[in-house]
Coordinates of C-alpha atoms in Angstrom, one line a residue:
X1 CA -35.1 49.9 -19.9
X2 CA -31.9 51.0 -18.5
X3 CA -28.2 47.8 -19.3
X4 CA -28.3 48.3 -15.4
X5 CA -31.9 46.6 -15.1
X6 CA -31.0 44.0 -18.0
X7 CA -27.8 43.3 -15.8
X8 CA -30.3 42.7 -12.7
X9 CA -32.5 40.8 -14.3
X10 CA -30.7 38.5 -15.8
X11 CA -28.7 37.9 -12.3
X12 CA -32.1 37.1 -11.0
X13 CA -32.8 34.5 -14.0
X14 CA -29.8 32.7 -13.3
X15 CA -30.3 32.1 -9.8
X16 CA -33.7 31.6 -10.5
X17 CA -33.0 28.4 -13.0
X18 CA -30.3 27.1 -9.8
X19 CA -33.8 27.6 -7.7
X20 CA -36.1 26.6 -9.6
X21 CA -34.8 22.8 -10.8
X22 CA -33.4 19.9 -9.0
X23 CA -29.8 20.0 -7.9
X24 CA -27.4 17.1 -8.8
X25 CA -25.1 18.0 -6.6
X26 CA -25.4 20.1 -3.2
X27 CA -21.8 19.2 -2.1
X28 CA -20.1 17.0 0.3
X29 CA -21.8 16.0 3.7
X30 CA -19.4 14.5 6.4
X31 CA -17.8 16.0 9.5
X32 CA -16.9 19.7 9.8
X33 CA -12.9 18.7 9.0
X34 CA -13.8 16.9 6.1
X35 CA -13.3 20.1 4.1
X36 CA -11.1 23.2 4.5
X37 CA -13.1 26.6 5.4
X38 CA -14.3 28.6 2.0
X39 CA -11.6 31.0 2.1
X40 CA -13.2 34.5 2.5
X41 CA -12.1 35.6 -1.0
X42 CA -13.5 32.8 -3.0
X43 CA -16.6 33.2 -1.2
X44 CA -16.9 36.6 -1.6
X45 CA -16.7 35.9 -5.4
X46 CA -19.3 33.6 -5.7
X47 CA -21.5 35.5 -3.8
X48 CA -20.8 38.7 -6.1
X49 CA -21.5 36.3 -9.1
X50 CA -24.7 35.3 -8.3
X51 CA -26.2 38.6 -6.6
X52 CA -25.1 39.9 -10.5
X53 CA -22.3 42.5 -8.9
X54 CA -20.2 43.0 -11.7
X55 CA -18.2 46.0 -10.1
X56 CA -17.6 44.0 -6.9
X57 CA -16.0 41.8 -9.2
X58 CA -14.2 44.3 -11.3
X59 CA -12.5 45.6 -8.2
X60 CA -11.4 42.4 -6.7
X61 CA -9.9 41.1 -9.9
X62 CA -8.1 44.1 -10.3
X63 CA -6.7 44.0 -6.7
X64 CA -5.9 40.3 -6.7
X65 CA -4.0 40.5 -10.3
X66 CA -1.4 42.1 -8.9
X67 CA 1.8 39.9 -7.7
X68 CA 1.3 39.6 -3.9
X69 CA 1.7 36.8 -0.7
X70 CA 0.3 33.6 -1.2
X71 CA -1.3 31.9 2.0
X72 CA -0.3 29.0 3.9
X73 CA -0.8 26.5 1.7
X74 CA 1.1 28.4 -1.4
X75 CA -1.8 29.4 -3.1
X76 CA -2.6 33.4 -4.0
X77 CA -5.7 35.2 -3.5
X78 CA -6.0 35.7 -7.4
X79 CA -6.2 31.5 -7.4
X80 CA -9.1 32.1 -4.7
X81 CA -11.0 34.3 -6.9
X82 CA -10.9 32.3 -10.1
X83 CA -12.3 29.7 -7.9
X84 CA -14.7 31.7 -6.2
X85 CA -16.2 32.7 -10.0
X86 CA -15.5 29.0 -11.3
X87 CA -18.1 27.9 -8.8
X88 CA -20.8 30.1 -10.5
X89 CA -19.6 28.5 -13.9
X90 CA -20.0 24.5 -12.8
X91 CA -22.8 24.9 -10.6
X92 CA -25.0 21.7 -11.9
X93 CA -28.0 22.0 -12.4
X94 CA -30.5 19.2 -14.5
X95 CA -31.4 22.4 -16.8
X96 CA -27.7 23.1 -17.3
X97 CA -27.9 24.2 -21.6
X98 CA -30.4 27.3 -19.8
X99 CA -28.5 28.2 -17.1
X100 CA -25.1 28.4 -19.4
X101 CA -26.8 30.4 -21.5
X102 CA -28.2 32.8 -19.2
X103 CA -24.1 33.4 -18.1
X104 CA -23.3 34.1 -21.7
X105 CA -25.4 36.9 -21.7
X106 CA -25.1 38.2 -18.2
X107 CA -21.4 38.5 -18.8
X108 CA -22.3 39.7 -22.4
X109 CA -24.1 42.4 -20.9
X110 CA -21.8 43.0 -18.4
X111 CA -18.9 43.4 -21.0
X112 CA -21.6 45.8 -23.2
X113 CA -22.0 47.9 -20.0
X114 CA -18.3 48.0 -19.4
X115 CA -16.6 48.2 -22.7
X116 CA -13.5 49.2 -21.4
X117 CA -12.7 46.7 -18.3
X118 CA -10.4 43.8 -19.6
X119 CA -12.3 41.6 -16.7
X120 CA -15.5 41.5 -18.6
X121 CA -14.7 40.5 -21.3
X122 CA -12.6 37.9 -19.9
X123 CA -15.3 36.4 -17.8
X124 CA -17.4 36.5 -21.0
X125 CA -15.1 34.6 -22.5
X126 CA -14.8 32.4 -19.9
X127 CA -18.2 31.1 -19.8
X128 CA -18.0 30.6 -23.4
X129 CA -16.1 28.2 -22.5
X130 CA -17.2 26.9 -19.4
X131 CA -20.5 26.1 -21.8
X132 CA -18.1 24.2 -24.5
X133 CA -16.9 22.1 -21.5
X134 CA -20.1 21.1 -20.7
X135 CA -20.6 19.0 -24.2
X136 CA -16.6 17.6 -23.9
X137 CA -16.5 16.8 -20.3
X138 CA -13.6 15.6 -19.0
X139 CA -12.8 12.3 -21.1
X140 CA -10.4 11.3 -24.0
X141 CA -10.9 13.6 -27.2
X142 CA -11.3 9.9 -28.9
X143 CA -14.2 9.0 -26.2
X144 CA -16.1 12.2 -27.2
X145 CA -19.5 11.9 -29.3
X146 CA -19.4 13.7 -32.7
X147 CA -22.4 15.4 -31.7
X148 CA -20.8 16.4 -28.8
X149 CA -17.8 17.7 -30.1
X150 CA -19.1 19.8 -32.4
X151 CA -21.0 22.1 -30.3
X152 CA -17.7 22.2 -28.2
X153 CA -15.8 23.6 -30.7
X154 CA -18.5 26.2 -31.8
X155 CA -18.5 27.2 -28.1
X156 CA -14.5 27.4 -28.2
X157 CA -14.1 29.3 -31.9
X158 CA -16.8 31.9 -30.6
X159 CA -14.9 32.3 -27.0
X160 CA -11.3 32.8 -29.3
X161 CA -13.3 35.3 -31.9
X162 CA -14.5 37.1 -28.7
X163 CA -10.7 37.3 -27.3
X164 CA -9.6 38.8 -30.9
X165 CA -12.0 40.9 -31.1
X166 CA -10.9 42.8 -27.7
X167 CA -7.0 41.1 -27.6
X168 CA -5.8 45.2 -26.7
X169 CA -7.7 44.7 -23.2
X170 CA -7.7 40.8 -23.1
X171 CA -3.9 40.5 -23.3
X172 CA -3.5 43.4 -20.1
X173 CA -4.2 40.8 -17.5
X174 CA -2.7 37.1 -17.1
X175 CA -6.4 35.7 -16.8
X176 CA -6.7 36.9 -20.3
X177 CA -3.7 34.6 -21.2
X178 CA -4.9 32.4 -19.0
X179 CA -8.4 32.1 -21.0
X180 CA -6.4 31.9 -24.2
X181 CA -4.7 28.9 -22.8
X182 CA -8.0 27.2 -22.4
X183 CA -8.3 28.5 -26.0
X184 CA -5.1 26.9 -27.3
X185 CA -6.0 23.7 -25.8
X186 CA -9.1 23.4 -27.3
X187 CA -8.4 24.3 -30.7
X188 CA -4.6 22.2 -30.4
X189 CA -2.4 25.0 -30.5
X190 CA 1.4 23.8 -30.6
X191 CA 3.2 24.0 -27.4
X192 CA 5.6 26.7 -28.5
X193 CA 2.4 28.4 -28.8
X194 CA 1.3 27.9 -25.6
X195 CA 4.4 28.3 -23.5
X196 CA 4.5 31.8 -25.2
X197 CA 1.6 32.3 -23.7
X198 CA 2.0 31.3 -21.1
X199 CA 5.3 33.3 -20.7
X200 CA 3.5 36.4 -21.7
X201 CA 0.9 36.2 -18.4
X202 CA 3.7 35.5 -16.2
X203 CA 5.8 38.4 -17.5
X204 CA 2.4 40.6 -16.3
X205 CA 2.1 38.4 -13.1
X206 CA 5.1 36.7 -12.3
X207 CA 2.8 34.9 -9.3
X208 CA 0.2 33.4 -12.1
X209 CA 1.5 30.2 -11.9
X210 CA -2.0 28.6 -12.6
X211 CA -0.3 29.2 -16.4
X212 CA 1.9 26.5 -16.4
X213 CA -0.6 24.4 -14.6
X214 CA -3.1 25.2 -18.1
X215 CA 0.1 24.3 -20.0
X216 CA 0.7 20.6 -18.3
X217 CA -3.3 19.6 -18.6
X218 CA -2.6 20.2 -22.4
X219 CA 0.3 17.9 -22.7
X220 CA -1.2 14.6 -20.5
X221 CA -2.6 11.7 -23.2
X222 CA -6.4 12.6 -22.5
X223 CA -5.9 15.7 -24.5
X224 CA -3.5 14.6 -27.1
X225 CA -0.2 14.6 -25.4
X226 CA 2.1 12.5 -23.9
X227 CA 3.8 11.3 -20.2
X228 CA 7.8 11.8 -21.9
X229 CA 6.7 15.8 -22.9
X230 CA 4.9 16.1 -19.9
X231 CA 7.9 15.3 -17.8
X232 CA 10.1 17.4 -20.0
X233 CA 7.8 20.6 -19.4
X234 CA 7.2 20.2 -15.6
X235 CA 11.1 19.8 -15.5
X236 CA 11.2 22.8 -16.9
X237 CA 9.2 24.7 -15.0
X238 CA 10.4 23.5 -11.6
X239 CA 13.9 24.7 -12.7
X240 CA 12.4 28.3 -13.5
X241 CA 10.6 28.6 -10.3
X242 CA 12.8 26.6 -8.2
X243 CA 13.9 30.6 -6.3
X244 CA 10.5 30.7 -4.6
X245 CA 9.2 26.9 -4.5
X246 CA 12.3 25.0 -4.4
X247 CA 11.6 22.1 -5.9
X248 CA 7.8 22.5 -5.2
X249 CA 6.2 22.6 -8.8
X250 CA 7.6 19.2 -9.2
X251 CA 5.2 17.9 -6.6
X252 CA 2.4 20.1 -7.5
X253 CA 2.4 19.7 -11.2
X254 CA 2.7 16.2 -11.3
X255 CA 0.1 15.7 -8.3
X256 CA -2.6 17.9 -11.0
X257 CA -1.4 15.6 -13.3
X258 CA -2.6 12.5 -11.2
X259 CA -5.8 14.5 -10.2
X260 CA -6.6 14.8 -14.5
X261 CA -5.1 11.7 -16.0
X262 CA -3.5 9.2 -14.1
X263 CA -4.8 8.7 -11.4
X264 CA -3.3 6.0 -8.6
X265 CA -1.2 4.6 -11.8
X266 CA 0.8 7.8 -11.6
X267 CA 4.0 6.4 -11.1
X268 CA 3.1 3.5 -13.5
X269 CA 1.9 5.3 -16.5
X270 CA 4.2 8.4 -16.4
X271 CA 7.7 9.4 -15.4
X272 CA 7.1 10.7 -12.4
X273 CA 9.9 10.1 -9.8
X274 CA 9.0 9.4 -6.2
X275 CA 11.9 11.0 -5.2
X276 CA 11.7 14.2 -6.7
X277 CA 8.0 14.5 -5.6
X278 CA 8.8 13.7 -2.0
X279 CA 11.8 16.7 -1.9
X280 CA 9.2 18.4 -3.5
X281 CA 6.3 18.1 -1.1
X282 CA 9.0 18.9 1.7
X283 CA 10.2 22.1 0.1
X284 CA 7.3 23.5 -0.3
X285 CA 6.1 22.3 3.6
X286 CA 9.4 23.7 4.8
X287 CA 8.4 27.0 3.0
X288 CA 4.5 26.7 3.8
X289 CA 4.3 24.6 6.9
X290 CA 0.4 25.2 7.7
X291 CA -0.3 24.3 4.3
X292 CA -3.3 21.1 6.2
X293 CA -4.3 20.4 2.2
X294 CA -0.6 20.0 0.8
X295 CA 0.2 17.6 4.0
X296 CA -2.7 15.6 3.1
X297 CA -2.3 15.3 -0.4
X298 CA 1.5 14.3 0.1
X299 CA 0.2 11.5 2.3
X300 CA -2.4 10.4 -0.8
X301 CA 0.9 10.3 -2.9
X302 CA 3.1 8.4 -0.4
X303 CA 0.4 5.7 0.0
X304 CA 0.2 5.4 -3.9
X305 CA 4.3 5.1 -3.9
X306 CA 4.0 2.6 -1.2
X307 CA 6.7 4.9 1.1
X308 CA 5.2 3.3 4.3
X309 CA 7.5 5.4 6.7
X310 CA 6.6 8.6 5.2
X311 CA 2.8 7.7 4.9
X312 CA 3.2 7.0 9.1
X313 CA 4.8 10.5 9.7
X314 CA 2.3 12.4 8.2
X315 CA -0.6 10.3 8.8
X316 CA 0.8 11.2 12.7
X317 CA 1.2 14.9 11.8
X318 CA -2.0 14.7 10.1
X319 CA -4.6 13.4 13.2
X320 CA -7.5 14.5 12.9
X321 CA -7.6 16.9 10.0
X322 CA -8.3 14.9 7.2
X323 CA -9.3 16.9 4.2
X324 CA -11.1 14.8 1.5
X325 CA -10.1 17.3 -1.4
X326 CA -6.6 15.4 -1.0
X327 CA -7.4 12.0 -1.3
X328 CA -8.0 11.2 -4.6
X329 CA -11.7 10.5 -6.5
X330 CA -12.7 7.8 -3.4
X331 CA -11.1 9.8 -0.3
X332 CA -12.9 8.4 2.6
X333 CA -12.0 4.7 1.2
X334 CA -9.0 5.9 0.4
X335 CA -7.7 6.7 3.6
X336 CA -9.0 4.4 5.0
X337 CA -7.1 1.5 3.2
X338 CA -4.0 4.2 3.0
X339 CA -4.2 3.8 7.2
X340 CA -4.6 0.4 7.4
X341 CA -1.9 -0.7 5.5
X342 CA 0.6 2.2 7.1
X343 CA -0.7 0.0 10.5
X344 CA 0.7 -2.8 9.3
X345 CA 4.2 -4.4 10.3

């Protein structure tokens, strides 16, 4: 049988297990502006993911890789594609230890058939890990059965043998470093270690900034770090990218932070500064001013810092397009409450 039928067929098998079990999730219900449209790029990865297009794939990556303009709301197409392909990887499912397993191979057999393209064998490294994820989830390392645990690492060490084993192709695109971060983090690389990383993919895509974002999830307290080194680092990388985003990554990277660890204690439980996150969210709205996601979020944040006159200005600029995605793990509560307390005098 030909690796192009064995590609096929294994496609079919995992849509097939999505098919054939109960879905946990199907996604959010609620009115159309509830959620922002599936950008056309994301979409158009998923869709090549399932239907087992590995060349569609191979073609976008290596268009989207390159440095290029980022859309209204500051993100790049290259972000949209991880997405797109990230969807395929999370999909839950009740059967989920079969279906991760039937993406191992498929982009095993992918990266067999197409020995030479750095993109396979970074995807199949990628659901390497996606499948060690599955056993951590997303709590403390301390909060994690044993059990657990150790089929997470196994997953991890086989995704960074994998990445050694083809590091020539691997280290040619910033996904590859970007997979290496997920690496790092997992096995507790330093964070000289991973800034150098993390340096390296931005020197091959200076618009990969999703690398400093893999940098700061290492350094919050759920996965071993701290809020003082945190601060230190997103400082740090504000300053570096302060000629295209002002003070913009100040916002973003600390918002991320409050999306994986802190939650609505942000400006309790780390050195965040309200300031700086405010000039931040208004640089990069000033740069990006149809970025509808960004406007929510920075109203989420402005709630949470109790700024009542900025929460009223962009709950007015805001109307009607709430976007839940912005609102924290509770959105519809939480702007709700976030309204009626900007309504009060």
């Amino acid at each position: 049988m030909s690796t192009t039928s064995n590609t096929q067929r294994r496609a079919r098998r995992v849509c097939a297990l999505v098919l054939a079990t109960a879905l946990v999730w199907a996604g959010p219900v609620g009115a159309a502006n509830d959620q922002p449209a599936v950008p056309s790029v994301q979409q158009a990865a998923t869709e090549a993911f399932w239907t087992g297009d590995f060349a569609a794939l191979d073609k976008m990556n290596a268009a989207y890789r390159q440095p290029g303009p980022l859309e209204t709301n500051a993100r790049n197409r290259l972000d949209y594609f991880r997405r797109g392909t990230s969807a395929v990887f999370s999909y839950v499912v009740k059967n989920s230890e079969a279906y991760l397993s039937e993406l191992d191979a498929l982009t095993l057999q992918w990266a067999h058939d197409n020995p030479q393209s750095a993109y396979a064998h970074i995807l199949h490294a990628r659901s390497l890990l996606a499948h060690a994820q599955s056993y951590r989830g997303t709590s403390y390392v301390k909060d994690v059965p044993p059990e657990a645990w150790a089929y997470y690492q196994r997953y991890v060490d086989q995704a960074f043998a994998y990445v050694k084993q083809h590091m020539d192709l691997v280290s040619t695109d910033s996904s590859g470093h970007l997979v290496l971060l997920e690496i790092g983090r997992g096995l507790s690389w330093d964070q000289a270690r991973m800034e150098a990383i993390a340096e390296a993919g931005i020197a091959r895509n200076p618009d990969d900034i999703q690398l400093y974002f893999m940098v700061a999830l290492g350094l919050v307290p759920k996965w071993g770090g701290n809020p003082k080194v945190l601060d230190t680092y997103i400082r740090k990388v504000t300053a570096a990218t302060s000629a295209k985003f002002g003070t913009g990554m100040y916002a973003r990277l600390y918002a991320d932070a409050m999306d994986n660890q802190f939650g609505a204690a942000l400006f309790e439980s780390s050195y965040a500064d309200w300031d700086k996150m405010k000039q931040g969210y208004e640089d990069m709205l000033a740069r990006y001013p149809d970025g509808a996601a960004r406007r929510n979020n920075y109203a989420y944040v402005a709630c949470i810092a109790k700024d009542r006159p900025t929460l009223q200005r962009l709950l007015g600029e805001i109307g009607t397009g709430f976007i839940a995605d912005s609102w924290g793990v509770n959105p519809q509560r939480a702007f709700e409450t976030c309204t009626k307390w900007a309504q009060q005098t």
